[in-house]
Amino acid sequence: MGIVKIIGIAFCAVTIIIIIKQYKPEFAIYISLIASILILFLVLDKLSGIVGLITSLSNKISGNGEFLKILIKITGIAFLTEFAVSICKDAGENAIGTKVDVGGKVIIAYMSIPIIGSMLETILQILP
């Protein structure tokens, strides 16, 4: 079970952070980063399987598979942005985390323009 490993890493990291904060609080962020990276690597394995499945399905679908690629990229950006924001907040840098969040949203909005444009063209073709 992957979730058991993730929860185990999280609990171990939190326990170590609680102990270390008493003696060397500046090292707590390093433990948090290491735990976050370990969890990310555990999740990336599953995520690559999902991306592979979606890619194989998009190859079978007739039509424009470009939109599916854009949606996969947007989803990846959303996950990475949330991961970076969490790390910033763990480090006590909420202001930087907020800027990363806004930056991720702007990039997602920019990448979704072709999809929105195509939808608007389709709607305009349907309407008289």
Short mmCIF file of C-alpha atoms in Angstrom, two decimals:
data_model
loop_
_atom_site.label_atom_id
_atom_site.label_comp_id
_atom_site.label_asym_id
_atom_site.label_seq_id
_atom_site.Cartn_x
_atom_site.Cartn_y
_atom_site.Cartn_z
CA MET A 1 0.00 0.00 0.00
CA GLY A 2 1.50 3.28 -1.15
CA ILE A 3 -0.55 5.40 1.20
CA VAL A 4 0.82 3.56 4.22
CA LYS A 5 4.37 4.47 3.13
CA ILE A 6 3.36 8.09 2.60
CA ILE A 7 1.69 8.31 6.01
CA GLY A 8 4.67 6.55 7.63
CA ILE A 9 7.12 9.04 6.11
CA ALA A 10 4.90 11.94 7.19
CA PHE A 11 4.57 10.71 10.79
CA CYS A 12 8.30 10.01 11.07
CA ALA A 13 9.13 13.43 9.69
CA VAL A 14 6.71 15.19 12.03
CA THR A 15 8.11 13.30 15.02
CA ILE A 16 11.69 14.17 14.06
CA ILE A 17 10.73 17.80 13.45
CA ILE A 18 9.09 18.07 16.87
CA ILE A 19 12.24 16.70 18.53
CA ILE A 20 14.69 18.75 16.45
CA LYS A 21 12.81 22.04 16.94
CA GLN A 22 13.70 21.92 20.62
CA TYR A 23 17.44 21.90 19.92
CA LYS A 24 18.06 23.14 16.36
CA PRO A 25 14.90 24.71 14.90
CA GLU A 26 16.73 25.75 11.73
CA PHE A 27 17.11 22.08 10.73
CA ALA A 28 13.35 21.41 10.82
CA ILE A 29 12.88 22.78 7.30
CA TYR A 30 15.48 20.36 5.96
CA ILE A 31 13.62 17.39 7.44
CA SER A 32 10.41 18.73 5.95
CA LEU A 33 12.02 19.07 2.51
CA ILE A 34 13.49 15.58 2.62
CA ALA A 35 10.14 14.08 3.63
CA SER A 36 8.35 16.05 0.92
CA ILE A 37 10.78 14.88 -1.76
CA LEU A 38 10.47 11.25 -0.62
CA ILE A 39 6.68 11.48 -0.78
CA LEU A 40 6.89 13.14 -4.20
CA PHE A 41 9.03 10.30 -5.54
CA LEU A 42 6.54 7.74 -4.22
CA VAL A 43 3.70 9.57 -5.95
CA LEU A 44 5.58 10.17 -9.23
CA ASP A 45 5.66 6.44 -9.90
CA LYS A 46 1.88 6.26 -9.77
CA LEU A 47 1.51 9.52 -11.68
CA SER A 48 3.68 8.28 -14.55
CA GLY A 49 1.37 5.27 -14.88
CA ILE A 50 -1.65 7.54 -15.10
CA VAL A 51 0.03 9.74 -17.71
CA GLY A 52 0.98 6.64 -19.72
CA LEU A 53 -2.61 5.39 -19.69
CA ILE A 54 -4.02 8.76 -20.71
CA THR A 55 -1.42 9.06 -23.48
CA SER A 56 -2.29 5.64 -24.87
CA LEU A 57 -5.98 6.52 -24.77
CA SER A 58 -5.34 9.82 -26.54
CA ASN A 59 -3.51 7.99 -29.32
CA LYS A 60 -6.58 5.80 -29.86
CA ILE A 61 -8.98 8.75 -29.95
CA SER A 62 -9.53 10.19 -33.38
CA GLY A 63 -9.32 13.93 -33.63
CA ASN A 64 -7.14 16.43 -31.91
CA GLY A 65 -5.09 14.81 -29.16
CA GLU A 66 -3.33 18.11 -28.55
CA PHE A 67 -6.00 19.20 -26.08
CA LEU A 68 -5.44 16.11 -23.96
CA LYS A 69 -1.71 16.87 -23.84
CA ILE A 70 -2.49 20.40 -22.71
CA LEU A 71 -4.80 19.08 -19.98
CA ILE A 72 -2.08 16.71 -18.75
CA LYS A 73 0.42 19.57 -18.62
CA ILE A 74 -2.08 21.78 -16.78
CA THR A 75 -2.70 19.03 -14.23
CA GLY A 76 1.05 18.61 -13.72
CA ILE A 77 1.49 22.34 -13.22
CA ALA A 78 -1.32 22.35 -10.66
CA PHE A 79 0.28 19.50 -8.68
CA LEU A 80 3.76 21.02 -8.77
CA THR A 81 2.44 24.45 -7.83
CA GLU A 82 0.57 23.07 -4.84
CA PHE A 83 3.68 21.13 -3.79
CA ALA A 84 5.85 24.27 -3.98
CA VAL A 85 3.25 26.36 -2.13
CA SER A 86 3.13 23.78 0.67
CA ILE A 87 6.91 23.82 1.01
CA CYS A 88 6.92 27.63 1.14
CA LYS A 89 4.24 27.62 3.83
CA ASP A 90 6.12 24.96 5.82
CA ALA A 91 9.16 27.22 5.72
CA GLY A 92 7.05 30.08 7.07
CA GLU A 93 7.19 32.01 3.78
CA ASN A 94 3.48 32.48 3.13
CA ALA A 95 4.06 35.53 0.94
CA ILE A 96 6.31 33.62 -1.46
CA GLY A 97 3.87 30.70 -1.44
CA THR A 98 1.06 33.05 -2.43
CA LYS A 99 3.14 34.41 -5.33
CA VAL A 100 3.92 30.87 -6.52
CA ASP A 101 0.20 30.07 -6.36
CA VAL A 102 -0.72 33.14 -8.42
CA GLY A 103 2.06 32.34 -10.91
CA GLY A 104 0.76 28.79 -11.33
CA LYS A 105 -2.76 30.04 -11.92
CA VAL A 106 -1.59 32.53 -14.55
CA ILE A 107 0.38 29.85 -16.39
CA ILE A 108 -2.63 27.49 -16.28
CA ALA A 109 -4.88 30.24 -17.64
CA TYR A 110 -2.39 30.96 -20.42
CA MET A 111 -2.09 27.29 -21.37
CA SER A 112 -5.86 26.84 -21.46
CA ILE A 113 -6.39 29.58 -24.09
CA PRO A 114 -6.35 27.16 -27.07
CA ILE A 115 -8.98 24.96 -25.42
CA ILE A 116 -11.20 27.93 -24.55
CA GLY A 117 -10.80 29.31 -28.08
CA SER A 118 -11.76 26.00 -29.64
CA MET A 119 -14.81 25.73 -27.40
CA LEU A 120 -15.91 29.24 -28.34
CA GLU A 121 -15.49 28.45 -32.05
CA THR A 122 -17.60 25.33 -31.64
CA ILE A 123 -20.32 27.25 -29.80
CA LEU A 124 -20.35 29.95 -32.47
CA GLN A 125 -20.72 27.29 -35.18
CA ILE A 126 -23.70 25.73 -33.39
CA LEU A 127 -25.48 29.00 -32.73
CA PRO A 128 -27.26 30.62 -35.71
#
